[in-house]
Short mmCIF file of C-alpha atoms and ligand atoms in Angstrom, two decimals:
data_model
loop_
_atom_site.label_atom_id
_atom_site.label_comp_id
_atom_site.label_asym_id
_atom_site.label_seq_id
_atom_site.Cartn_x
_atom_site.Cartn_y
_atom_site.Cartn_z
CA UNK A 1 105.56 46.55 59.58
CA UNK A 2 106.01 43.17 61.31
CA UNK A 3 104.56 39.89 59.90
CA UNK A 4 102.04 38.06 61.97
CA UNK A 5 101.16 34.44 61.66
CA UNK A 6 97.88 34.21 60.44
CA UNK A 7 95.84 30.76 61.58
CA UNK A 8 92.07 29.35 60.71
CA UNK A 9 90.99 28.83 57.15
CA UNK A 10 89.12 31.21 54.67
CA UNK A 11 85.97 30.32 53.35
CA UNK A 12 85.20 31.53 50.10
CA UNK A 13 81.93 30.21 47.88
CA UNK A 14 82.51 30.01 44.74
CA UNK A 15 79.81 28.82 42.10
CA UNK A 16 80.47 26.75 39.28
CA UNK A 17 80.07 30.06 37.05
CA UNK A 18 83.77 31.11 38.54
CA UNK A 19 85.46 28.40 36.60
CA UNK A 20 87.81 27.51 39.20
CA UNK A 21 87.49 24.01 38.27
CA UNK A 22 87.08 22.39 41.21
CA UNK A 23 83.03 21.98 40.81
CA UNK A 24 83.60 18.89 38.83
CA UNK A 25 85.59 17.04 40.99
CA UNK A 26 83.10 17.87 43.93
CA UNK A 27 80.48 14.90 44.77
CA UNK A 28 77.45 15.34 43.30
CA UNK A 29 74.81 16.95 45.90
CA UNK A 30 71.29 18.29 45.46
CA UNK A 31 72.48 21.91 45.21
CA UNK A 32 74.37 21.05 41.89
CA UNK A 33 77.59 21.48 41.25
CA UNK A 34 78.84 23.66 44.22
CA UNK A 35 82.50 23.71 45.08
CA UNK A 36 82.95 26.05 48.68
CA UNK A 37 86.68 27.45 48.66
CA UNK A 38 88.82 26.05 51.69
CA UNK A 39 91.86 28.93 51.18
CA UNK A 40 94.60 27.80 53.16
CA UNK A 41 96.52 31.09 54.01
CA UNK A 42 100.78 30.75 54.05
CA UNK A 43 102.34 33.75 55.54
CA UNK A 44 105.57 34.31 52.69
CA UNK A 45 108.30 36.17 54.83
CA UNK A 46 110.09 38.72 53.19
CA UNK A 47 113.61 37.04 51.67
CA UNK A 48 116.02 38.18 48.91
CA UNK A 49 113.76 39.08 45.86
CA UNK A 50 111.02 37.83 47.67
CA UNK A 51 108.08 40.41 48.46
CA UNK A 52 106.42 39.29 52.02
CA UNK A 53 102.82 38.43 51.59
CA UNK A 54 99.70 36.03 52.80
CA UNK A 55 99.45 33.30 50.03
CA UNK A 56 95.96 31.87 50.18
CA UNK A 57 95.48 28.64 48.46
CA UNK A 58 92.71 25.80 47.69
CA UNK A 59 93.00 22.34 46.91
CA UNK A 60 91.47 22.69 43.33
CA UNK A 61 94.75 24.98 42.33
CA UNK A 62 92.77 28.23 43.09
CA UNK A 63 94.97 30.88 45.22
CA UNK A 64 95.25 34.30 44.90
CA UNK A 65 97.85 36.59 47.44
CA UNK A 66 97.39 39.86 49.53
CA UNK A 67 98.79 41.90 52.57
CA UNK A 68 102.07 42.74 50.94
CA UNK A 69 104.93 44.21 52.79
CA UNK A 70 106.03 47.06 51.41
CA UNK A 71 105.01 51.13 51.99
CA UNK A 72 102.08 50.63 49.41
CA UNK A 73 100.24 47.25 50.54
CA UNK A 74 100.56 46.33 47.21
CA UNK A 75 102.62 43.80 44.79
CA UNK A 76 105.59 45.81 43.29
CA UNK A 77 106.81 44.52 40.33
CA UNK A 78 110.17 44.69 38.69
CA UNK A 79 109.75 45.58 35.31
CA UNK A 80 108.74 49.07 35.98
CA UNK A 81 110.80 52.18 37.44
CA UNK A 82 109.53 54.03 40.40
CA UNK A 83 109.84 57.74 41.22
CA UNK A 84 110.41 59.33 44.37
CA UNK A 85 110.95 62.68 46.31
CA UNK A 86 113.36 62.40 49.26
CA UNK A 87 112.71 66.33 51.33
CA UNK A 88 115.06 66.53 54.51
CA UNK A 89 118.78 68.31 55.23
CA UNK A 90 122.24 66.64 55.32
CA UNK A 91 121.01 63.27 56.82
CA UNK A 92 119.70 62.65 53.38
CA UNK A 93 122.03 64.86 51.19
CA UNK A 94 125.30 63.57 52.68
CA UNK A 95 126.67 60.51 50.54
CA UNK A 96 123.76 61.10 48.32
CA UNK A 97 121.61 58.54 49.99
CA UNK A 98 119.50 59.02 47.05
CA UNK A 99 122.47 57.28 44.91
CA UNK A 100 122.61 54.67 46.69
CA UNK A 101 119.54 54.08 47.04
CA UNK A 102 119.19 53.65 43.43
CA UNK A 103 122.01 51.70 43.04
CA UNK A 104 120.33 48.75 46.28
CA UNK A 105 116.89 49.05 43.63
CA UNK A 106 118.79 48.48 41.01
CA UNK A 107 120.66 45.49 41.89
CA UNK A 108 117.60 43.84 43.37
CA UNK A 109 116.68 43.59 39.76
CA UNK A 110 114.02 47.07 39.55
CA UNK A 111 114.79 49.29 36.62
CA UNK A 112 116.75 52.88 37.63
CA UNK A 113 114.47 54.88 39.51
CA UNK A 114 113.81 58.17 39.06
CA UNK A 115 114.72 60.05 42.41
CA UNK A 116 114.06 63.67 42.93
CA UNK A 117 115.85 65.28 46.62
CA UNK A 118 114.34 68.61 48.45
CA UNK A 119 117.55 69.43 50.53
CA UNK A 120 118.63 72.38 52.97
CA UNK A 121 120.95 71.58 55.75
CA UNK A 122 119.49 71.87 59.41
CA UNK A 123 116.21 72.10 58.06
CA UNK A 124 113.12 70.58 59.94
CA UNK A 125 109.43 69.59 58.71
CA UNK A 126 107.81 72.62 60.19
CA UNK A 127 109.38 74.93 57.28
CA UNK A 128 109.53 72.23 54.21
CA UNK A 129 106.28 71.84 54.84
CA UNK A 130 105.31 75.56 54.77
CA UNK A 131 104.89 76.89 51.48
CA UNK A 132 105.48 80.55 51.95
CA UNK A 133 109.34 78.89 52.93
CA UNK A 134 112.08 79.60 50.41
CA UNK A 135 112.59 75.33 51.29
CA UNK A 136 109.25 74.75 51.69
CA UNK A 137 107.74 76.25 48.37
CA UNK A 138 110.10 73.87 46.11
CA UNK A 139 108.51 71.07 47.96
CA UNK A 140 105.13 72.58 46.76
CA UNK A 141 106.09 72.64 43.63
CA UNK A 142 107.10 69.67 43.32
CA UNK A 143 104.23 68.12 44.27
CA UNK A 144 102.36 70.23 42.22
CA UNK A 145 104.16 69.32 39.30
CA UNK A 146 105.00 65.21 39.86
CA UNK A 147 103.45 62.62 40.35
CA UNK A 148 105.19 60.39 42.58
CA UNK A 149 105.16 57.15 43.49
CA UNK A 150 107.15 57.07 46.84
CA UNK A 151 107.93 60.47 49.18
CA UNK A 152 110.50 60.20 52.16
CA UNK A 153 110.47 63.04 54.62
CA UNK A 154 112.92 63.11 58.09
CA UNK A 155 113.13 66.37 60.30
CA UNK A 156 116.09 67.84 62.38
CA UNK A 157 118.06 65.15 63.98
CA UNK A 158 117.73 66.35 67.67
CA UNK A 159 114.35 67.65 67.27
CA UNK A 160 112.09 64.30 68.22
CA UNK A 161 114.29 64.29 71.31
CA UNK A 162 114.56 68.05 72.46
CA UNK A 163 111.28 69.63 70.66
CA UNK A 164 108.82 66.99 70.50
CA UNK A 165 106.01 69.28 69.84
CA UNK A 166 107.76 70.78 66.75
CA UNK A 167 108.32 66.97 65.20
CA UNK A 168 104.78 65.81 65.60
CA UNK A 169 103.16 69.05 64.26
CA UNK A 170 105.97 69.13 61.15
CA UNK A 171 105.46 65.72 60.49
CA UNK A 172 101.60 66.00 60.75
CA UNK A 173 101.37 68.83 58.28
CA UNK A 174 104.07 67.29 55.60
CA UNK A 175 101.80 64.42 55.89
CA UNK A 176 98.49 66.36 55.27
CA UNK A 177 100.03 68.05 52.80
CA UNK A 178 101.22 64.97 50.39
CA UNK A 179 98.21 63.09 51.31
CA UNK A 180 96.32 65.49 48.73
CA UNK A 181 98.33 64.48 46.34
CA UNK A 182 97.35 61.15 46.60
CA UNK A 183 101.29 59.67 46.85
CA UNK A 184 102.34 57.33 49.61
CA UNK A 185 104.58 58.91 52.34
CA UNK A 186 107.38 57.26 54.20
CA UNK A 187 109.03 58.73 57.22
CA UNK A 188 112.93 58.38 57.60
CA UNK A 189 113.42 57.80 60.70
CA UNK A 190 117.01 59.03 62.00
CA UNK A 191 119.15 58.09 64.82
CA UNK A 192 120.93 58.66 67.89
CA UNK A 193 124.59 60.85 67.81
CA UNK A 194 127.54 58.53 68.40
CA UNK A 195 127.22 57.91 72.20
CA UNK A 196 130.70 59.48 72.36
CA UNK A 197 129.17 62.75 70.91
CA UNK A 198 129.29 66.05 73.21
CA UNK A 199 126.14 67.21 71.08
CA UNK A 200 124.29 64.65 73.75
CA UNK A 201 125.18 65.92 77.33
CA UNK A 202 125.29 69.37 75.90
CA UNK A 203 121.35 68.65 75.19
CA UNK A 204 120.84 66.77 78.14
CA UNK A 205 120.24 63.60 76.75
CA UNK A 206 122.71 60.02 77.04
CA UNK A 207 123.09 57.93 73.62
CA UNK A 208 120.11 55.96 74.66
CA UNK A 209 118.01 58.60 75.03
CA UNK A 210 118.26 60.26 72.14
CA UNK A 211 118.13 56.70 70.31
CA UNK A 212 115.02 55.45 71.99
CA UNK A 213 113.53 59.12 71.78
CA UNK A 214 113.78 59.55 67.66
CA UNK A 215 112.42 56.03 67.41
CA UNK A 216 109.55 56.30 69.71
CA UNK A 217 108.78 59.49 68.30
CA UNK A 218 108.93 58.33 64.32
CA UNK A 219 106.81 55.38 65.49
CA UNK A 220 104.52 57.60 67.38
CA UNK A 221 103.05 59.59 64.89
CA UNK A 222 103.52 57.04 61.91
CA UNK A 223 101.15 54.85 64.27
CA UNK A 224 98.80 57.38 64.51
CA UNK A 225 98.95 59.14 60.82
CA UNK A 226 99.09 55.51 59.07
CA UNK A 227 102.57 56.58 57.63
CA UNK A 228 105.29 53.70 57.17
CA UNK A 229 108.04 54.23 58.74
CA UNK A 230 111.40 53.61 57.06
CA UNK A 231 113.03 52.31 60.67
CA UNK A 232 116.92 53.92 59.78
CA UNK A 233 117.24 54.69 63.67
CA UNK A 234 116.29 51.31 64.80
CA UNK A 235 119.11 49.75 62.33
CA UNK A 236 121.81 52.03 63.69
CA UNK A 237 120.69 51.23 67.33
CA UNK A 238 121.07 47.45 66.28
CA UNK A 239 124.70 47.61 65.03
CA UNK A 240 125.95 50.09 67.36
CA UNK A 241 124.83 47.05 70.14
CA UNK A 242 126.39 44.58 68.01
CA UNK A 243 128.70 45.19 65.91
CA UNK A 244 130.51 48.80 67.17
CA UNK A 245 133.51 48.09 65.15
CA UNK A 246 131.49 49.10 62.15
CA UNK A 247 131.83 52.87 61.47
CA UNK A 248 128.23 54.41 60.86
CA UNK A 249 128.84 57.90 61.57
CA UNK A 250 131.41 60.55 60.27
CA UNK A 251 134.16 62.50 62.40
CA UNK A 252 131.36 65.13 63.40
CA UNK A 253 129.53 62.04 64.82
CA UNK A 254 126.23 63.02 63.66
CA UNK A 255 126.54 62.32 59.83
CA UNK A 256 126.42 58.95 58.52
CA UNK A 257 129.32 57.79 57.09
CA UNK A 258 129.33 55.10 53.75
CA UNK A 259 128.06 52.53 55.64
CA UNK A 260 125.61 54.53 57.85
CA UNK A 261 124.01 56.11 54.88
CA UNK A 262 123.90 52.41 53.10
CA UNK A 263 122.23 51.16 56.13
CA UNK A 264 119.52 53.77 55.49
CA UNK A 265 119.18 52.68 52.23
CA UNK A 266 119.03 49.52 52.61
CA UNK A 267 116.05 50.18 55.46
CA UNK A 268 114.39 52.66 52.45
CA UNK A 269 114.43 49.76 50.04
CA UNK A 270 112.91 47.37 52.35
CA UNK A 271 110.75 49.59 53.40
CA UNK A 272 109.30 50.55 49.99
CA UNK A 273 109.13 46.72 48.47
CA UNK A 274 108.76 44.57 51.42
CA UNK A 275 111.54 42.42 50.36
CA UNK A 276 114.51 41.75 52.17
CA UNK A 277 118.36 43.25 51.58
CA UNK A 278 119.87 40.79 52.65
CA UNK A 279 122.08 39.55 49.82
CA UNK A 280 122.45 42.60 47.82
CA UNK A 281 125.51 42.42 46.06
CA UNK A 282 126.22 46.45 45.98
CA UNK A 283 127.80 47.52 48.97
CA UNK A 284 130.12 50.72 49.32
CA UNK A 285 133.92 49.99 48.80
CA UNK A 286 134.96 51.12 52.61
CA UNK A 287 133.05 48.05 53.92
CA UNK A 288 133.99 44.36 53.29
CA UNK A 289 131.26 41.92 52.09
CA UNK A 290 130.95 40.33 55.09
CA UNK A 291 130.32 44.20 56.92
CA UNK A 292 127.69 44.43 54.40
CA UNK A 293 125.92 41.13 55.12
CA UNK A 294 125.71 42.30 58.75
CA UNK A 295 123.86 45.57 57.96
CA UNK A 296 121.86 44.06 55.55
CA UNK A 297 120.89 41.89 58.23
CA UNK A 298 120.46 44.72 60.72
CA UNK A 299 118.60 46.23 58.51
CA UNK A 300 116.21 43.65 58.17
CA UNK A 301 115.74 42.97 61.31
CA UNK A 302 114.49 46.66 61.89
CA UNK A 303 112.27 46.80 59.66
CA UNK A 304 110.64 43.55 59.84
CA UNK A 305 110.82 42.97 63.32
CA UNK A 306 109.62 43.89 66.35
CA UNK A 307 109.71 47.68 67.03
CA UNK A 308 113.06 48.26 69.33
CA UNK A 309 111.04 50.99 71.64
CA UNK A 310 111.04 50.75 75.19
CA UNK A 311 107.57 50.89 76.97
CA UNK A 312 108.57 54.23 79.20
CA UNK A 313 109.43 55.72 75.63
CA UNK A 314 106.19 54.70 74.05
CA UNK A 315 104.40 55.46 76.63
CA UNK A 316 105.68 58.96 76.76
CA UNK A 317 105.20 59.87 72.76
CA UNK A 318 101.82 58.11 72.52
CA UNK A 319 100.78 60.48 74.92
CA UNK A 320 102.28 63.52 73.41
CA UNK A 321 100.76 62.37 69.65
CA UNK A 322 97.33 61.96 70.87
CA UNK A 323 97.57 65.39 73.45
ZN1 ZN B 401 88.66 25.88 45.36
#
């Protein structure tokens, strides 16, 4: 979901019937009173309660606004609450990501949202999104039963890297399946272990394969699906580089820790409105204010920015998503 500078001019007619206003001030001609729209179109960045959008405006004070950031394309505003489902195992559950989630809306000035959570540790997309699943037939119900404004899915943390096949089909049919309920998905994308973690060599992989793996694989199929991605993974890969003296995972260097599991929702929120974190006062008490500002930043930065992937990675899950 990156920005892109948008040049030229729009040209809109507009007949004097539209009461933009500008017809009088137009000089007189034989085809009345005529005034042609010259949008000018301003590309608004995302910033701190600040929604990213094209503003398109004319000299005679007409201007309207459209490609908003945000999950839905659309303008989100504050005065309403928003309901979500959040369906995935311990990377969601742990630290109640859904809390804090609530608690980054809330102090960006949204009213409390209303968050529902599908939750089974170790599970994976293939059975949450197979209703005959003891898992996978809440999730049907639930969507049978709510309407929803937002849903987040992620699958098993290792299996984008070691069972590619069993991501893209699980992440395909959770897709399908919410699609006919007419609610906008979101994929949570996950991350790399620790790069001190055993789980790596013991699956073959180094820290920056499994990092660049889960991303290209989240990006994969959310290119080809039209799915947002909520780019978690890309944020941890950020401050891991930069800033390793901030703790993201727990002891079992897997889980998130407070601040891993704030970075994801801080990449969730930005995700969702197309605004930017960065100056969110709520932050978790084991960081210091000026740790927060960092992931806020990081988190930013990964989802507004340029994707993080590395062209052999891309390469390699394009092709797997389109076989
Ligand atoms: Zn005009």
């Amino acid at each position: 979901m990156k920005t892109k500078v948008l040049a030229g001019m729009a040209l809109t007619f507009c007949l004097a019937l539209c009461g933009c206003g500008g017809g009088g001030q137009e000089p007189q001609d034989n085809q009345d009173s005529v005034h042609v729209h010259n949008y000018r179109e301003t590309v608004i960045e995302p910033a701190h309660g600040v929604q990213g959008c094209v503003l398109h405006t004319c000299d005679c004070g007409s201007s309207y606004s459209d490609n908003y950031l945000g999950a839905s394309g659309e303008a989100l505003p504050t005065n309403r609450s928003y309901t979500f489902l959040m369906i995935g195992n311990s990377y969601t559950y742990v630290n109640d990501l859904w809390s804090m989630f609530n608690r980054v809306i809330q102090d960006e000035g949204y009213l409390d949202a209303m968050i529902d959570h599908v939750t089974e540790g170790g599970y994976d997309l293939i059975r949450f999104s197979n209703p005959t699943d003891p898992f996978g037939s809440i999730v049907e119900d639930r969507l049978n039963s709510h309407q929803y404004d937002f849903i987040f899915y992620q699958d098993q943390s290792l299996f984008p890297a070691t069972s590619p096949d069993l991501f893209i089909t699980g992440a395909k049919r959770m897709h399908d399946r919410i699609q006919k309920t007419g609610t906008r998905d979101v994929l949570y994308m996950t991350w790399g272990r620790k790069p001190t973690s055993p789980d790596l060599a013991a699956n073959n992989l180094t820290y920056e394969q499994h990092a660049q793996k889960v991303m290209a694989a989240y990006e994969a199929v959310g290119e080809k699906e039209g799915i947002p991605v909520s780019r978690v993974g890309a944020a941890f890969y950020l401050v891991n580089a930069s800033h390793p003296e901030i703790e993201l995972y727990n002891a079992d260097m897997t889980h998130p820790s407070a601040a891993g599991s704030y970075l994801a929702a801080l990449c969730h929120f930005a995700t969702v409105f197309g605004r930017s974190p960065v100056g969110c006062t709520f932050y978790p008490l084991s960081i210091t204010e000026e740790q927060a500002g960092i992931l806020q930043q990081a988190a930013h930065d990964a989802v507004f920015g340029d994707s993080l992937v590395k062209e052999e990675y891309r390469a390699e899950y394009k092709a797997l998503v389109d076989g």
